[in-house]
Amino acid sequence: MKKVRKAVIPVAGLGTRFLPATKAMPKEMLTVVDRPVVQYAVDEALEAGIEHIVFVTGRNKHVIEDYFDIQPELLDTLTRAGKNEQLASLGRLQPMPGTISFTRQQAPHGLGHAVWCARDIIGDEPFALLLPDMVSYGDKGCLSGVMELYRQTGGNVIAVEQCDPRETASYGIVGKGARTGSGFTITSMVEKPAPEAAPSNHYINGRYVLQPDIFDILDTQERGAGNEIQLTDAMVRLAQRQQFFAAPFEGRMFDCGSKDGFIQANVAFALARDDIRDTVLEPIEEMLVSRRRLSQAA
Ligand code: UTP
């Protein structure tokens, strides 16, 4: 079994659900507390043992490349001002030279197409895929569980969570087979099924380990839903000849590509931080009390 060394993080989407903010700023740079969303994905990948990250970027995304670069003026200013704590924290976030690559998706033709754009850099080895707008919250990052199951099973592994069975039409849903290692065997994959047609309520939450054979399939993948080249369509084809396993995530994934998920993530991460928990929580509690009073009076 080949080791998973590289991760693909696609950041070339238009972020239309977050307009107007994303008109001039990539959604991957929106901040949850004080870190851009994409930083959480990088931290999660490194925690899971990933050695090299491949960003698939697009037009108007250069700020993401700048974010992962050194800024000499900023470092000089912080040094002169004696802001050692900030300097150290920037240093900790700085990727080692040579451990990140950028490739470009010239137009946002869909997630499947974005992944295909990384094929030459990934080469002939299994790789992790993290959708950065899905932010992982829990004791351990979601990708660690995916990698653990991959070490037990090989093949292809997808992280899943359970949704309200009435809401399957919002997600990619997998069919649940036999228990396998720390997860289960996937029997089917369906994109956004109606509740009565859904094989389960286990939804694909944005973390994967995939075999490089997915690139051959993406070579010929036709456009699907939304007139985009869909990764799920390619995975369904790959599943005809390779096994797929599901790694249930014990934590919670916040969809920071949506406004409500983004706000929920900010509250959850702020409440987990000792330095700001109380100053965030108190006004929220006051708002909830006055909201309850207003609804009782109405
Ligand atoms: P999403 O479907 O959430 O991103 O893709 P989107 O298309 O930007 O979002 P909306 O629906 O318009 O709001 C998940 C990830 O895949 C990337 C996105 O940047 C995001 O990080 N992506 C998506 C690409 O890189 N290229 C694409 O063509 C589509």
mmCIF file of C-alpha atoms and ligand atoms in Angstrom:
data_model
loop_
_atom_site.group_PDB
_atom_site.id
_atom_site.type_symbol
_atom_site.label_atom_id
_atom_site.label_comp_id
_atom_site.label_asym_id
_atom_site.label_seq_id
_atom_site.Cartn_x
_atom_site.Cartn_y
_atom_site.Cartn_z
ATOM 1 C CA MET A 1 0.000 0.000 0.000
ATOM 2 C CA LYS A 2 1.408 3.354 -1.048
ATOM 3 C CA LYS A 3 1.675 6.080 1.584
ATOM 4 C CA VAL A 4 -0.476 9.206 1.186
ATOM 5 C CA ARG A 5 2.030 12.075 1.071
ATOM 6 C CA LYS A 6 0.265 14.794 -0.891
ATOM 7 C CA ALA A 7 -3.011 16.650 -0.474
ATOM 8 C CA VAL A 8 -4.994 18.645 -3.008
ATOM 9 C CA ILE A 9 -6.816 21.742 -1.798
ATOM 10 C CA PRO A 10 -8.979 23.252 -4.567
ATOM 11 C CA VAL A 11 -9.557 26.980 -4.182
ATOM 12 C CA ALA A 12 -10.652 28.024 -7.670
ATOM 13 C CA GLY A 13 -14.431 28.146 -7.140
ATOM 14 C CA LEU A 14 -16.420 31.369 -7.471
ATOM 15 C CA GLY A 15 -18.087 31.205 -4.055
ATOM 16 C CA THR A 16 -21.430 32.415 -5.379
ATOM 17 C CA ARG A 17 -23.245 31.447 -2.167
ATOM 18 C CA PHE A 18 -21.210 34.077 -0.346
ATOM 19 C CA LEU A 19 -21.710 37.040 -2.639
ATOM 20 C CA PRO A 20 -21.136 39.945 -2.404
ATOM 21 C CA ALA A 21 -18.172 39.224 -0.067
ATOM 22 C CA THR A 22 -16.605 36.885 -2.646
ATOM 23 C CA LYS A 23 -16.824 39.406 -5.474
ATOM 24 C CA ALA A 24 -13.357 40.695 -4.594
ATOM 25 C CA MET A 25 -12.162 38.228 -1.948
ATOM 26 C CA PRO A 26 -11.766 34.439 -2.205
ATOM 27 C CA LYS A 27 -14.122 32.674 0.184
ATOM 28 C CA GLU A 28 -11.153 30.565 1.287
ATOM 29 C CA MET A 29 -9.673 33.757 2.822
ATOM 30 C CA LEU A 30 -12.730 34.577 4.945
ATOM 31 C CA THR A 31 -11.651 34.324 8.567
ATOM 32 C CA VAL A 32 -12.953 32.037 11.263
ATOM 33 C CA VAL A 33 -11.938 34.023 14.370
ATOM 34 C CA ASP A 34 -8.481 35.148 13.199
ATOM 35 C CA ARG A 35 -7.388 32.603 10.608
ATOM 36 C CA PRO A 36 -8.439 32.283 6.996
ATOM 37 C CA VAL A 37 -10.553 29.233 6.309
ATOM 38 C CA VAL A 38 -7.806 27.763 4.079
ATOM 39 C CA GLN A 39 -5.351 27.800 7.012
ATOM 40 C CA TYR A 40 -7.594 25.367 8.911
ATOM 41 C CA ALA A 41 -7.438 22.945 5.969
ATOM 42 C CA VAL A 42 -3.637 23.190 5.808
ATOM 43 C CA ASP A 43 -3.305 22.614 9.570
ATOM 44 C CA GLU A 44 -5.617 19.609 9.328
ATOM 45 C CA ALA A 45 -3.599 18.142 6.449
ATOM 46 C CA LEU A 46 -0.291 18.568 8.289
ATOM 47 C CA GLU A 47 -1.760 17.080 11.468
ATOM 48 C CA ALA A 48 -2.776 14.017 9.417
ATOM 49 C CA GLY A 49 0.813 13.550 8.184
ATOM 50 C CA ILE A 50 0.591 15.198 4.749
ATOM 51 C CA GLU A 51 3.998 16.342 3.456
ATOM 52 C CA HIS A 52 3.090 18.360 0.354
ATOM 53 C CA ILE A 53 0.046 20.473 -0.460
ATOM 54 C CA VAL A 54 -1.140 21.237 -3.977
ATOM 55 C CA PHE A 55 -3.439 24.244 -4.298
ATOM 56 C CA VAL A 56 -5.598 24.448 -7.383
ATOM 57 C CA THR A 57 -6.100 28.182 -7.762
ATOM 58 C CA GLY A 58 -7.869 30.367 -10.295
ATOM 59 C CA ARG A 59 -8.441 33.929 -11.367
ATOM 60 C CA ASN A 60 -8.554 36.485 -8.526
ATOM 61 C CA LYS A 61 -7.045 34.000 -6.047
ATOM 62 C CA HIS A 62 -3.474 35.361 -5.953
ATOM 63 C CA VAL A 63 -4.030 36.564 -2.382
ATOM 64 C CA ILE A 64 -3.953 32.889 -1.305
ATOM 65 C CA GLU A 65 -0.445 32.513 -2.753
ATOM 66 C CA ASP A 66 0.603 35.741 -1.011
ATOM 67 C CA TYR A 67 -0.833 34.475 2.264
ATOM 68 C CA PHE A 68 1.478 31.438 2.227
ATOM 69 C CA ASP A 69 4.515 33.529 1.249
ATOM 70 C CA ILE A 70 6.882 35.519 3.477
ATOM 71 C CA GLN A 71 6.188 39.252 3.737
ATOM 72 C CA PRO A 72 9.569 40.900 4.458
ATOM 73 C CA GLU A 73 8.084 44.365 5.214
ATOM 74 C CA LEU A 74 5.686 42.912 7.769
ATOM 75 C CA LEU A 75 8.446 40.844 9.409
ATOM 76 C CA ASP A 76 10.722 43.936 9.589
ATOM 77 C CA THR A 77 7.983 46.051 11.136
ATOM 78 C CA LEU A 78 7.098 43.419 13.728
ATOM 79 C CA THR A 79 10.804 42.911 14.553
ATOM 80 C CA ARG A 80 11.403 46.650 15.022
ATOM 81 C CA ALA A 81 8.270 46.952 17.170
ATOM 82 C CA GLY A 82 9.405 44.026 19.333
ATOM 83 C CA LYS A 83 6.186 42.107 18.581
ATOM 84 C CA ASN A 84 7.828 38.763 19.184
ATOM 85 C CA GLU A 85 4.669 36.816 19.880
ATOM 86 C CA GLN A 86 3.127 37.783 16.518
ATOM 87 C CA LEU A 87 6.441 37.069 14.779
ATOM 88 C CA ALA A 88 6.618 33.616 16.310
ATOM 89 C CA SER A 89 3.029 32.792 15.384
ATOM 90 C CA LEU A 90 3.606 33.855 11.757
ATOM 91 C CA GLY A 91 6.759 31.702 11.730
ATOM 92 C CA ARG A 92 4.815 28.670 12.964
ATOM 93 C CA LEU A 93 2.298 29.070 10.114
ATOM 94 C CA GLN A 94 4.920 29.477 7.396
ATOM 95 C CA PRO A 95 5.138 26.370 5.190
ATOM 96 C CA MET A 96 8.606 24.911 4.628
ATOM 97 C CA PRO A 97 10.029 25.936 1.235
ATOM 98 C CA GLY A 98 9.194 23.348 -1.416
ATOM 99 C CA THR A 99 6.269 21.818 0.452
ATOM 100 C CA ILE A 100 3.476 23.614 -1.409
ATOM 101 C CA SER A 101 2.675 23.839 -5.104
ATOM 102 C CA PHE A 102 0.172 25.921 -7.010
ATOM 103 C CA THR A 103 -1.481 24.934 -10.224
ATOM 104 C CA ARG A 104 -4.186 26.789 -12.036
ATOM 105 C CA GLN A 105 -7.704 25.919 -13.099
ATOM 106 C CA GLN A 106 -8.290 28.459 -15.856
ATOM 107 C CA ALA A 107 -12.063 28.402 -15.445
ATOM 108 C CA PRO A 108 -14.241 26.918 -12.691
ATOM 109 C CA HIS A 109 -15.572 23.881 -14.578
ATOM 110 C CA GLY A 110 -16.393 22.043 -11.354
ATOM 111 C CA LEU A 111 -14.700 20.166 -8.512
ATOM 112 C CA GLY A 112 -13.881 17.136 -10.674
ATOM 113 C CA HIS A 113 -12.107 19.372 -13.144
ATOM 114 C CA ALA A 114 -10.223 21.175 -10.340
ATOM 115 C CA VAL A 115 -8.937 17.838 -8.994
ATOM 116 C CA TRP A 116 -7.945 16.734 -12.511
ATOM 117 C CA CYS A 117 -5.817 19.913 -12.824
ATOM 118 C CA ALA A 118 -3.539 18.519 -10.068
ATOM 119 C CA ARG A 119 -2.819 15.230 -11.886
ATOM 120 C CA ASP A 120 0.763 15.970 -12.988
ATOM 121 C CA ILE A 121 1.852 17.208 -9.566
ATOM 122 C CA ILE A 122 0.254 14.253 -7.771
ATOM 123 C CA GLY A 123 1.593 11.628 -10.197
ATOM 124 C CA ASP A 124 0.983 7.919 -9.622
ATOM 125 C CA GLU A 125 0.227 7.891 -5.898
ATOM 126 C CA PRO A 126 -2.861 8.047 -3.687
ATOM 127 C CA PHE A 127 -3.627 11.534 -2.421
ATOM 128 C CA ALA A 128 -5.797 13.336 0.092
ATOM 129 C CA LEU A 129 -8.375 15.901 -0.961
ATOM 130 C CA LEU A 130 -9.694 18.608 1.357
ATOM 131 C CA LEU A 131 -12.458 21.028 0.400
ATOM 132 C CA PRO A 132 -11.275 24.049 2.349
ATOM 133 C CA ASP A 133 -14.641 25.725 2.810
ATOM 134 C CA MET A 134 -15.604 22.745 4.973
ATOM 135 C CA VAL A 135 -13.929 23.507 8.309
ATOM 136 C CA SER A 136 -13.330 20.604 10.667
ATOM 137 C CA TYR A 137 -14.124 21.085 14.356
ATOM 138 C CA GLY A 138 -13.301 18.457 16.953
ATOM 139 C CA ASP A 139 -10.551 16.980 19.097
ATOM 140 C CA LYS A 140 -8.874 15.591 15.971
ATOM 141 C CA GLY A 141 -9.093 16.878 12.411
ATOM 142 C CA CYS A 142 -11.361 14.927 10.090
ATOM 143 C CA LEU A 143 -8.555 13.927 7.693
ATOM 144 C CA SER A 144 -6.680 12.037 10.453
ATOM 145 C CA GLY A 145 -9.607 9.597 10.713
ATOM 146 C CA VAL A 146 -9.701 9.197 6.919
ATOM 147 C CA MET A 147 -5.973 8.430 6.806
ATOM 148 C CA GLU A 148 -6.305 5.978 9.696
ATOM 149 C CA LEU A 149 -9.012 4.031 7.865
ATOM 150 C CA TYR A 150 -6.959 4.156 4.649
ATOM 151 C CA ARG A 151 -4.054 2.498 6.504
ATOM 152 C CA GLN A 152 -6.478 -0.279 7.534
ATOM 153 C CA THR A 153 -8.226 -0.785 4.176
ATOM 154 C CA GLY A 154 -6.302 0.780 1.303
ATOM 155 C CA GLY A 155 -8.542 1.701 -1.630
ATOM 156 C CA ASN A 156 -10.474 4.958 -1.541
ATOM 157 C CA VAL A 157 -11.767 6.514 1.667
ATOM 158 C CA ILE A 158 -14.354 9.261 2.126
ATOM 159 C CA ALA A 159 -15.273 11.036 5.377
ATOM 160 C CA VAL A 160 -18.974 11.034 6.208
ATOM 161 C CA GLU A 161 -21.325 12.570 8.726
ATOM 162 C CA GLN A 162 -25.021 11.987 9.317
ATOM 163 C CA CYS A 163 -27.578 14.553 8.225
ATOM 164 C CA ASP A 164 -31.254 14.930 9.039
ATOM 165 C CA PRO A 165 -32.844 12.212 6.843
ATOM 166 C CA ARG A 166 -35.240 14.851 5.456
ATOM 167 C CA GLU A 167 -32.279 16.860 4.101
ATOM 168 C CA THR A 168 -30.494 14.296 1.921
ATOM 169 C CA ALA A 169 -31.260 16.351 -1.197
ATOM 170 C CA SER A 170 -28.621 18.885 -0.065
ATOM 171 C CA TYR A 171 -25.738 16.396 0.018
ATOM 172 C CA GLY A 172 -23.781 13.625 -1.675
ATOM 173 C CA ILE A 173 -25.040 10.496 0.115
ATOM 174 C CA VAL A 174 -23.371 7.073 0.465
ATOM 175 C CA GLY A 175 -24.951 3.639 0.926
ATOM 176 C CA LYS A 176 -23.845 1.829 4.096
ATOM 177 C CA GLY A 177 -22.401 -1.689 3.804
ATOM 178 C CA ALA A 178 -20.513 -3.931 6.237
ATOM 179 C CA ARG A 179 -18.504 -2.525 9.085
ATOM 180 C CA THR A 180 -14.836 -2.374 7.995
ATOM 181 C CA GLY A 181 -12.056 -1.336 10.383
ATOM 182 C CA SER A 182 -12.968 2.010 11.933
ATOM 183 C CA GLY A 183 -15.561 2.684 9.202
ATOM 184 C CA PHE A 184 -17.790 0.854 6.731
ATOM 185 C CA THR A 185 -17.816 -0.263 3.112
ATOM 186 C CA ILE A 186 -19.628 2.087 0.731
ATOM 187 C CA THR A 187 -22.209 0.325 -1.444
ATOM 188 C CA SER A 188 -23.352 3.298 -3.532
ATOM 189 C CA MET A 189 -22.918 7.060 -3.972
ATOM 190 C CA VAL A 190 -25.732 9.360 -5.003
ATOM 191 C CA GLU A 191 -25.565 13.109 -5.518
ATOM 192 C CA LYS A 192 -28.397 14.987 -3.753
ATOM 193 C CA PRO A 193 -31.062 12.228 -3.604
ATOM 194 C CA ALA A 194 -34.617 12.932 -2.462
ATOM 195 C CA PRO A 195 -35.195 11.426 1.029
ATOM 196 C CA GLU A 196 -37.256 8.538 -0.353
ATOM 197 C CA ALA A 197 -34.463 7.645 -2.839
ATOM 198 C CA ALA A 198 -31.525 8.119 -0.432
ATOM 199 C CA PRO A 199 -29.598 4.933 0.452
ATOM 200 C CA SER A 200 -28.799 6.366 3.941
ATOM 201 C CA ASN A 201 -28.330 9.695 5.699
ATOM 202 C CA HIS A 202 -24.507 9.492 5.642
ATOM 203 C CA TYR A 203 -23.274 12.463 3.635
ATOM 204 C CA ILE A 204 -19.870 13.139 2.076
ATOM 205 C CA ASN A 205 -18.368 15.988 4.093
ATOM 206 C CA GLY A 206 -15.365 17.123 2.033
ATOM 207 C CA ARG A 207 -12.416 14.906 3.021
ATOM 208 C CA TYR A 208 -11.130 12.062 0.849
ATOM 209 C CA VAL A 209 -8.220 9.755 0.109
ATOM 210 C CA LEU A 210 -8.358 8.798 -3.567
ATOM 211 C CA GLN A 211 -6.333 6.519 -5.802
ATOM 212 C CA PRO A 212 -4.620 8.203 -8.795
ATOM 213 C CA ASP A 213 -6.861 6.157 -11.152
ATOM 214 C CA ILE A 214 -9.453 8.895 -10.559
ATOM 215 C CA PHE A 215 -7.418 11.081 -12.956
ATOM 216 C CA ASP A 216 -7.873 8.619 -15.871
ATOM 217 C CA ILE A 217 -11.593 8.673 -15.244
ATOM 218 C CA LEU A 218 -11.684 12.470 -14.989
ATOM 219 C CA ASP A 219 -9.897 12.589 -18.384
ATOM 220 C CA THR A 220 -13.170 11.494 -19.968
ATOM 221 C CA GLN A 221 -15.696 12.678 -17.399
ATOM 222 C CA GLU A 222 -18.603 14.509 -19.002
ATOM 223 C CA ARG A 223 -20.354 17.456 -17.454
ATOM 224 C CA GLY A 224 -23.059 16.563 -14.922
ATOM 225 C CA ALA A 225 -25.209 18.529 -12.467
ATOM 226 C CA GLY A 226 -24.889 22.315 -12.832
ATOM 227 C CA ASN A 227 -23.134 21.721 -16.171
ATOM 228 C CA GLU A 228 -19.945 21.095 -14.129
ATOM 229 C CA ILE A 229 -17.489 18.189 -14.123
ATOM 230 C CA GLN A 230 -18.527 16.504 -10.894
ATOM 231 C CA LEU A 231 -16.100 14.552 -8.709
ATOM 232 C CA THR A 232 -18.918 12.343 -7.422
ATOM 233 C CA ASP A 233 -19.740 11.199 -10.971
ATOM 234 C CA ALA A 234 -16.102 10.164 -11.448
ATOM 235 C CA MET A 235 -16.021 8.393 -8.059
ATOM 236 C CA VAL A 236 -19.144 6.412 -9.004
ATOM 237 C CA ARG A 237 -17.277 5.172 -12.104
ATOM 238 C CA LEU A 238 -14.131 4.379 -10.102
ATOM 239 C CA ALA A 239 -16.273 2.425 -7.604
ATOM 240 C CA GLN A 240 -17.088 -0.058 -10.392
ATOM 241 C CA ARG A 241 -13.526 -1.345 -10.177
ATOM 242 C CA GLN A 242 -12.153 -0.233 -6.805
ATOM 243 C CA GLN A 243 -13.451 -0.281 -3.245
ATOM 244 C CA PHE A 244 -14.652 2.803 -1.408
ATOM 245 C CA PHE A 245 -14.842 3.011 2.385
ATOM 246 C CA ALA A 246 -16.471 5.581 4.662
ATOM 247 C CA ALA A 247 -14.754 7.079 7.690
ATOM 248 C CA PRO A 248 -17.445 8.484 10.028
ATOM 249 C CA PHE A 249 -16.280 11.800 11.511
ATOM 250 C CA GLU A 250 -16.838 12.132 15.261
ATOM 251 C CA GLY A 251 -16.476 15.919 15.260
ATOM 252 C CA ARG A 252 -18.425 18.403 13.217
ATOM 253 C CA MET A 253 -17.792 19.996 9.854
ATOM 254 C CA PHE A 254 -18.924 23.590 9.301
ATOM 255 C CA ASP A 255 -19.781 24.597 5.745
ATOM 256 C CA CYS A 256 -18.059 27.970 5.647
ATOM 257 C CA GLY A 257 -19.077 28.406 1.994
ATOM 258 C CA SER A 258 -22.561 29.178 3.317
ATOM 259 C CA LYS A 259 -23.416 32.195 5.443
ATOM 260 C CA ASP A 260 -25.040 30.293 8.299
ATOM 261 C CA GLY A 261 -22.279 27.644 8.478
ATOM 262 C CA PHE A 262 -19.640 30.374 8.485
ATOM 263 C CA ILE A 263 -21.276 32.241 11.373
ATOM 264 C CA GLN A 264 -21.776 29.001 13.328
ATOM 265 C CA ALA A 265 -18.081 28.163 12.827
ATOM 266 C CA ASN A 266 -17.020 31.562 14.123
ATOM 267 C CA VAL A 267 -19.140 31.142 17.259
ATOM 268 C CA ALA A 268 -17.963 27.542 17.857
ATOM 269 C CA PHE A 269 -14.255 28.343 17.406
ATOM 270 C CA ALA A 270 -14.533 31.552 19.483
ATOM 271 C CA LEU A 271 -16.222 29.680 22.337
ATOM 272 C CA ALA A 272 -13.375 27.133 22.258
ATOM 273 C CA ARG A 273 -10.785 29.885 22.833
ATOM 274 C CA ASP A 274 -9.876 30.880 26.397
ATOM 275 C CA ASP A 275 -8.816 34.395 25.361
ATOM 276 C CA ILE A 276 -12.167 35.472 23.883
ATOM 277 C CA ARG A 277 -14.779 32.985 25.109
ATOM 278 C CA ASP A 278 -16.328 35.209 27.798
ATOM 279 C CA THR A 279 -16.366 38.428 25.794
ATOM 280 C CA VAL A 280 -18.082 36.600 22.924
ATOM 281 C CA LEU A 281 -20.476 34.553 25.026
ATOM 282 C CA GLU A 282 -21.865 37.301 27.280
ATOM 283 C CA PRO A 283 -23.339 39.498 24.528
ATOM 284 C CA ILE A 284 -24.692 36.407 22.747
ATOM 285 C CA GLU A 285 -26.442 35.320 25.938
ATOM 286 C CA GLU A 286 -27.867 38.837 26.361
ATOM 287 C CA MET A 287 -29.095 38.823 22.749
ATOM 288 C CA LEU A 288 -30.775 35.447 23.281
ATOM 289 C CA VAL A 289 -32.479 36.614 26.489
ATOM 290 C CA SER A 290 -33.835 39.785 24.860
ATOM 291 C CA ARG A 291 -34.925 37.792 21.798
ATOM 292 C CA ARG A 292 -36.850 35.384 24.033
ATOM 293 C CA ARG A 293 -38.461 38.313 25.891
ATOM 294 C CA LEU A 294 -39.535 39.905 22.604
ATOM 295 C CA SER A 295 -41.051 36.665 21.272
ATOM 296 C CA GLN A 296 -42.900 36.073 24.580
ATOM 297 C CA ALA A 297 -44.284 39.650 24.469
ATOM 298 C CA ALA A 298 -45.460 39.242 20.872
HETATM 299 P P1 UTP B 1 -17.922 24.546 -3.859
HETATM 300 O O1 UTP B 1 -18.923 24.009 -4.785
HETATM 301 O O2 UTP B 1 -18.296 24.665 -2.418
HETATM 302 O O3 UTP B 1 -17.370 25.968 -4.328
HETATM 303 O O4 UTP B 1 -16.584 23.738 -4.031
HETATM 304 P P2 UTP B 1 -17.951 27.096 -5.215
HETATM 305 O O5 UTP B 1 -18.399 26.581 -6.529
HETATM 306 O O6 UTP B 1 -16.907 28.156 -5.189
HETATM 307 O O7 UTP B 1 -19.186 27.570 -4.299
HETATM 308 P P3 UTP B 1 -20.595 28.220 -4.647
HETATM 309 O O8 UTP B 1 -21.538 27.051 -4.661
HETATM 310 O O9 UTP B 1 -20.505 28.981 -5.931
HETATM 311 O O10 UTP B 1 -20.847 29.124 -3.454
HETATM 312 C C1 UTP B 1 -15.776 23.230 -2.995
HETATM 313 C C2 UTP B 1 -14.329 23.649 -3.188
HETATM 314 O O11 UTP B 1 -13.905 23.351 -4.512
HETATM 315 C C3 UTP B 1 -13.369 24.502 -5.142
HETATM 316 C C4 UTP B 1 -13.934 25.698 -4.373
HETATM 317 O O12 UTP B 1 -13.025 26.789 -4.421
HETATM 318 C C5 UTP B 1 -14.122 25.149 -2.987
HETATM 319 O O13 UTP B 1 -12.984 25.335 -2.172
HETATM 320 N N1 UTP B 1 -13.732 24.510 -6.565
HETATM 321 C C6 UTP B 1 -15.013 24.348 -6.951
HETATM 322 C C7 UTP B 1 -12.742 24.686 -7.510
HETATM 323 O O14 UTP B 1 -11.545 24.822 -7.173
HETATM 324 N N2 UTP B 1 -13.080 24.723 -8.832
HETATM 325 C C8 UTP B 1 -14.365 24.572 -9.252
HETATM 326 O O15 UTP B 1 -14.601 24.607 -10.475
HETATM 327 C C9 UTP B 1 -15.364 24.382 -8.282
#
